[in-house]
XYZ file of C-alpha atoms in Angstrom:
328
model
C -20.247 -9.004 -26.588
C -19.258 -6.907 -23.374
C -16.084 -5.046 -24.084
C -12.806 -4.844 -22.231
C -10.616 -2.390 -20.683
C -7.505 -2.086 -18.552
C -5.593 1.201 -17.644
C -2.679 1.054 -15.235
C -2.739 4.318 -12.784
C -0.239 4.566 -9.757
C -1.756 2.720 -6.798
C -3.427 5.163 -4.305
C -3.279 4.933 -0.670
C -5.509 2.763 1.112
C -6.118 0.611 -2.297
C -5.697 -2.563 -0.390
C -8.785 -1.561 2.110
C -10.905 -0.702 -0.844
C -10.432 -4.154 -2.800
C -10.862 -6.466 0.169
C -13.582 -4.470 1.621
C -12.005 -3.471 4.750
C -13.708 -0.351 5.020
C -17.362 0.353 4.800
C -18.221 1.694 1.427
C -21.997 3.059 0.846
C -22.331 2.295 -2.905
C -22.490 -1.464 -2.737
C -24.854 -4.233 -2.124
C -23.332 -5.819 1.144
C -25.089 -8.693 0.395
C -23.535 -9.545 -2.711
C -19.993 -8.889 -1.417
C -19.495 -12.827 -0.749
C -19.419 -13.274 -4.408
C -16.165 -10.969 -4.626
C -12.755 -12.770 -5.107
C -9.154 -12.077 -3.994
C -5.638 -13.420 -4.642
C -2.550 -11.859 -3.277
C 1.362 -12.808 -3.603
C 2.211 -10.036 -1.312
C 1.377 -6.903 0.249
C 1.849 -3.450 -1.431
C 4.372 -2.376 1.293
C 6.103 -5.404 0.877
C 6.499 -5.581 -2.604
C 7.279 -1.741 -2.252
C 10.167 -2.589 0.201
C 11.412 -5.230 -2.055
C 11.995 -2.929 -5.035
C 13.583 -0.451 -2.931
C 16.397 -2.917 -2.174
C 16.286 -3.974 -6.014
C 16.815 -0.825 -7.165
C 19.816 -0.048 -5.017
C 21.183 -3.139 -5.750
C 20.798 -2.917 -9.366
C 21.629 0.619 -10.041
C 23.357 1.742 -6.957
C 21.332 4.725 -6.051
C 17.711 4.792 -3.927
C 14.415 4.611 -5.638
C 13.236 8.112 -6.175
C 10.517 9.429 -4.264
C 8.333 10.456 -7.323
C 8.782 7.031 -8.729
C 5.801 4.844 -9.191
C 6.730 1.311 -9.384
C 3.514 0.015 -8.004
C 0.334 0.691 -10.376
C -3.272 -0.271 -10.511
C -6.045 -1.281 -13.121
C -9.449 -1.533 -13.343
C -10.146 -4.303 -15.755
C -13.667 -4.478 -16.820
C -14.845 -8.100 -16.946
C -17.560 -10.438 -17.876
C -20.258 -12.134 -15.197
C -19.037 -15.320 -15.717
C -15.135 -14.454 -15.579
C -13.249 -16.448 -13.574
C -10.173 -16.097 -10.915
C -8.511 -18.762 -13.544
C -9.599 -16.411 -16.429
C -7.571 -13.548 -14.533
C -4.213 -15.605 -13.637
C -4.255 -16.309 -17.629
C -4.098 -12.658 -18.120
C -1.647 -12.381 -15.425
C 0.638 -14.446 -16.904
C 0.150 -12.816 -20.613
C 0.982 -9.658 -18.922
C 4.274 -10.955 -17.644
C 5.255 -12.779 -20.796
C 4.429 -10.041 -23.535
C 5.281 -6.945 -21.275
C 7.169 -8.102 -18.069
C 4.543 -6.772 -15.569
C 4.642 -8.750 -12.688
C 0.821 -8.805 -10.772
C 0.809 -9.836 -7.558
C -2.661 -8.885 -6.294
C -6.176 -9.489 -8.289
C -9.435 -8.210 -6.347
C -12.731 -8.900 -8.276
C -15.717 -6.991 -7.188
C -19.310 -8.189 -7.954
C -20.912 -6.189 -5.347
C -21.305 -2.693 -7.260
C -23.640 -1.804 -9.901
C -26.803 -0.088 -10.437
C -30.865 -0.573 -10.968
C -32.264 0.464 -14.273
C -35.381 2.100 -14.778
C -37.296 -0.962 -14.737
C -35.971 -1.774 -11.110
C -33.341 -4.535 -12.729
C -30.183 -4.733 -10.904
C -27.234 -3.881 -13.621
C -23.826 -5.501 -12.432
C -20.696 -3.408 -12.729
C -18.149 -6.382 -12.730
C -14.526 -5.512 -12.490
C -11.380 -6.666 -11.182
C -8.567 -4.500 -9.507
C -5.190 -5.714 -10.676
C -2.085 -4.610 -9.049
C 1.261 -4.734 -10.455
C 5.031 -4.502 -9.949
C 6.133 -2.136 -12.923
C 9.953 -2.760 -12.422
C 12.252 -4.426 -14.821
C 14.150 -6.871 -12.138
C 16.952 -7.811 -14.344
C 17.887 -3.977 -14.594
C 16.204 -2.288 -11.464
C 14.436 0.228 -14.153
C 10.739 0.993 -14.520
C 8.942 -0.565 -17.230
C 7.788 2.156 -19.569
C 5.084 1.335 -22.512
C 4.873 2.839 -25.561
C 1.484 3.664 -27.162
C 1.892 0.842 -29.429
C 1.935 -1.651 -26.394
C -0.421 0.151 -24.541
C -2.599 -0.357 -27.590
C -1.613 -4.229 -27.794
C -2.339 -4.730 -23.541
C -5.913 -3.872 -24.518
C -5.891 -6.307 -27.327
C -4.626 -9.063 -25.028
C -6.596 -8.234 -22.426
C -9.735 -8.774 -25.014
C -7.964 -11.800 -26.254
C -7.399 -13.835 -22.740
C -10.649 -12.922 -21.327
C -12.815 -13.669 -24.615
C -14.480 -9.984 -24.619
C -14.586 -7.560 -27.148
C -11.698 -5.103 -27.635
C -12.587 -1.459 -26.065
C -12.640 1.254 -28.879
C -9.389 3.390 -28.611
C -10.188 6.877 -27.861
C -8.094 10.223 -27.012
C -9.913 11.070 -23.955
C -8.940 11.084 -20.829
C -9.215 7.834 -19.117
C -11.139 7.523 -16.058
C -9.634 6.387 -12.686
C -11.065 4.001 -10.501
C -13.081 6.664 -8.684
C -14.156 8.760 -11.633
C -15.733 5.362 -12.826
C -17.842 4.879 -9.724
C -18.886 8.523 -9.842
C -19.739 8.008 -13.844
C -21.940 4.918 -12.859
C -23.777 6.868 -10.254
C -24.495 9.503 -12.346
C -26.035 7.004 -15.118
C -27.940 5.474 -12.562
C -29.566 8.945 -11.588
C -29.995 10.113 -15.275
C -32.146 6.881 -15.158
C -34.023 7.804 -11.964
C -34.620 11.266 -13.579
C -36.203 9.723 -16.648
C -38.443 7.421 -14.600
C -39.539 10.653 -12.506
C -40.402 12.224 -15.733
C -42.585 10.015 -17.222
C -44.525 9.704 -13.624
C -48.344 10.401 -14.060
C -47.914 13.114 -11.368
C -48.060 17.047 -11.436
C -45.176 19.155 -12.590
C -44.677 20.620 -9.092
C -44.081 17.089 -7.506
C -42.199 16.081 -10.665
C -39.689 19.265 -9.506
C -39.509 18.383 -5.970
C -38.371 14.799 -6.304
C -35.799 15.814 -9.145
C -34.524 18.581 -6.477
C -34.343 15.671 -3.904
C -32.741 13.403 -6.158
C -30.438 15.784 -7.383
C -28.857 16.840 -4.064
C -28.705 13.426 -2.892
C -26.667 12.072 -5.229
C -24.226 15.398 -5.053
C -24.304 14.596 -1.339
C -23.554 10.971 -1.926
C -20.472 11.726 -3.818
C -18.877 14.380 -1.832
C -19.346 12.358 1.521
C -17.855 9.528 0.077
C -14.776 11.400 -1.294
C -14.672 13.656 1.994
C -14.605 10.341 4.257
C -11.796 8.719 2.166
C -9.800 11.860 2.739
C -10.614 11.886 6.382
C -9.802 8.550 6.879
C -6.435 9.015 5.094
C -5.221 11.901 7.150
C -6.379 9.799 10.336
C -4.249 7.072 8.941
C -1.316 9.384 8.619
C -1.558 11.267 11.596
C -1.706 7.861 13.463
C 1.516 6.830 11.869
C 2.856 9.739 12.692
C 2.448 9.321 16.186
C 3.582 5.721 16.344
C 6.594 6.765 14.813
C 7.354 9.593 17.145
C 6.976 7.245 20.184
C 9.398 4.826 18.604
C 11.965 7.251 17.975
C 11.499 8.404 21.559
C 11.877 4.845 22.826
C 15.243 4.066 20.604
C 16.597 7.460 21.991
C 16.125 6.271 25.620
C 17.300 3.279 25.233
C 20.604 4.730 23.403
C 20.907 6.893 26.324
C 20.580 4.052 28.835
C 23.389 2.070 27.076
C 25.567 5.157 26.865
C 25.311 5.669 30.622
C 25.652 2.020 31.240
C 28.947 2.246 29.402
C 30.096 4.974 31.095
C 29.364 3.271 34.376
C 31.330 0.237 33.330
C 34.293 2.282 32.182
C 34.463 4.073 35.836
C 34.049 0.791 37.482
C 37.081 -0.732 35.348
C 39.376 2.277 36.062
C 38.573 2.034 39.833
C 39.382 -2.102 39.578
C 42.743 -1.675 38.090
C 43.851 1.038 40.565
C 42.925 -1.227 43.286
C 44.490 -3.814 42.126
C 47.460 -2.362 41.152
C 47.762 -1.002 44.826
C 47.499 -4.461 46.008
C 50.055 -5.887 43.909
C 52.462 -2.942 45.153
C 51.786 -3.511 48.784
C 52.102 -7.502 48.410
C 53.720 -8.228 45.118
C 54.510 -11.989 46.235
C 50.559 -12.568 45.957
C 48.911 -13.216 42.704
C 44.972 -12.951 43.799
C 45.293 -9.428 43.010
C 46.779 -9.960 39.760
C 44.279 -12.770 38.901
C 41.209 -11.089 39.823
C 42.112 -7.751 37.651
C 42.445 -10.207 34.616
C 39.240 -11.806 35.341
C 37.399 -8.300 36.221
C 39.056 -6.878 33.119
C 37.977 -9.800 30.801
C 34.323 -9.250 32.290
C 34.218 -6.047 31.584
C 35.424 -6.362 28.100
C 32.574 -8.869 27.581
C 30.122 -6.048 28.694
C 31.576 -3.406 26.584
C 30.993 -5.689 23.721
C 27.741 -6.604 24.756
C 26.702 -2.482 25.057
C 28.651 -2.010 21.740
C 26.059 -4.625 20.146
C 23.202 -3.127 21.762
C 24.005 0.151 20.542
C 24.642 -1.119 17.090
C 21.311 -2.762 16.814
C 19.531 0.152 18.252
C 20.848 2.212 15.327
C 19.917 -0.236 12.830
C 16.417 -0.149 14.345
C 16.193 3.659 14.008
C 17.613 3.570 10.566
C 14.535 0.768 9.927
C 12.335 3.535 11.674
C 13.393 6.341 9.162
C 13.121 3.768 6.085
C 9.231 2.932 6.903
C 8.426 6.661 7.325
C 9.635 7.634 3.786
C 6.125 6.103 2.661
C 4.099 8.229 5.367
C 6.024 11.060 4.517
C 5.163 10.580 0.597
C 1.611 10.037 1.220
C 1.400 12.943 3.295
C 3.008 15.103 0.571
């Protein structure tokens, strides 16, 4: 019977792109990607914003910059595991531990060919969850016993054998893929060693295999880092442009308000002079009243526009916070 495993780690930038296969990966079989399954109740960005507001309301304090309220686990599966099975697991996590899973992505396009040339699939799901107590606004903290119980619940719900507890440092998603690749390389090495060729040819093949394997892992990690750096730079540039646009609009509104104020003073002086010259005529006072009403209306509009611009600027600052955390 296949063994289950589920270890939660802080979600990484670009996780959604990877899980939904929105970027090209060189270690998958693209013809099998159609077998993948995805379910999402909310994006990571939207859930993070919701958590920030919740924490502020419940505790009166802002969410700490080092907090990791959203976490992701790689859950090992059987080939026949369905999305319905994973939704039952989602409900069990919520009921037993308060963990709110809001994204599930099943991958069936990863694996390796064994030494007999048979494809061995690495069936797993990326489970993204909210580790926040929505009643208190505080983070969920599982004890060692609860983490062990989580493994038991995972195995029972998915109908799999429970993984054996270990004191080893648990693998991240990337380390898991590297380990699977290393296993595949070792099988190829054994196959080359058993080939009926000269020793020099075997050494040459093993050398090529070692270099290609290392290069593949290094290139994959480098590409992911370069893509992440590019996304951060793009977000910074977009934020800079938006800030410049907001500042320009604020200056324009201020200038318009100043012009309006100066025009009002001129009209008041003109109407006052007209009244003194012709006190029996009401047209000057009536015009003055209408002018003052109109100018007050415009000043209220300018004030409202200025407030909206300030709110937009505050929103931009909030949007920039995840980018700054990502850059750090």
